[in-house]
């Protein structure tokens, strides 16, 4: 699986939304790697990164 596939899989397991720090914990990646992978996915439109206080909430992009 690619990094993106792993991130998608974990998001799907948790109902399509979770905190970025929880993704770090679940996948065992560094914060910088997680941020880099998720930023690329946000640029692709696969996910949304929502700022909530001092942390990011990651949500699967909903098909309109």
Coordinates of C-alpha atoms in Angstrom, one line a residue:
X1 CA 0.0 0.0 0.0
X2 CA 1.1 3.5 -0.7
X3 CA 1.3 6.1 2.1
X4 CA -1.9 7.7 0.8
X5 CA -3.7 4.3 0.7
X6 CA -2.7 3.7 4.3
X7 CA -4.0 7.1 5.4
X8 CA -7.3 6.5 3.5
X9 CA -7.7 3.1 5.0
X10 CA -7.3 4.4 8.6
X11 CA -9.7 7.3 7.9
X12 CA -12.3 4.9 6.5
X13 CA -11.9 2.7 9.6
X14 CA -12.6 5.7 11.9
X15 CA -15.7 6.9 10.0
X16 CA -14.0 9.3 7.6
X17 CA -12.8 11.9 10.1
X18 CA -10.0 12.0 12.7
X19 CA -7.4 14.3 14.3
X20 CA -4.1 14.4 12.5
X21 CA -2.3 13.5 15.8
X22 CA -4.4 10.3 15.9
X23 CA -3.3 9.4 12.4
X24 CA 0.3 9.9 13.5
X25 CA -0.3 7.5 16.5
X26 CA -2.2 4.9 14.4
X27 CA 0.3 4.7 11.5
X28 CA 3.4 5.2 13.6
X29 CA 4.7 7.9 11.2
X30 CA 6.5 11.0 12.2
X31 CA 4.5 14.2 12.4
X32 CA 6.4 15.7 9.4
X33 CA 5.7 12.6 7.2
X34 CA 2.1 12.6 8.2
X35 CA 1.7 16.3 7.4
X36 CA 3.5 15.9 4.1
X37 CA 1.3 12.9 3.0
X38 CA -1.9 14.6 4.1
X39 CA -1.0 17.9 2.5
X40 CA -0.5 16.1 -0.8
X41 CA -3.9 14.4 -0.4
X42 CA -5.5 17.7 0.4
X43 CA -4.0 19.2 -2.8
X44 CA -5.4 16.3 -4.8
X45 CA -8.9 16.9 -3.2
X46 CA -8.9 13.4 -1.6
X47 CA -9.3 14.9 2.0
X48 CA -10.0 18.2 3.7
X49 CA -7.8 19.6 6.4
X50 CA -9.8 21.6 8.9
X51 CA -8.1 23.7 11.5
X52 CA -9.6 23.2 15.0
X53 CA -7.7 25.3 17.5
X54 CA -4.1 24.2 17.5
X55 CA -4.8 20.9 15.7
X56 CA -5.9 19.6 12.3
X57 CA -9.0 17.5 11.8
X58 CA -8.7 15.4 8.6
X59 CA -11.9 14.5 6.8
X60 CA -12.5 12.4 3.7
X61 CA -13.7 14.6 0.9
X62 CA -17.4 14.0 0.3
X63 CA -18.6 13.5 -3.2
X64 CA -21.0 16.2 -4.0

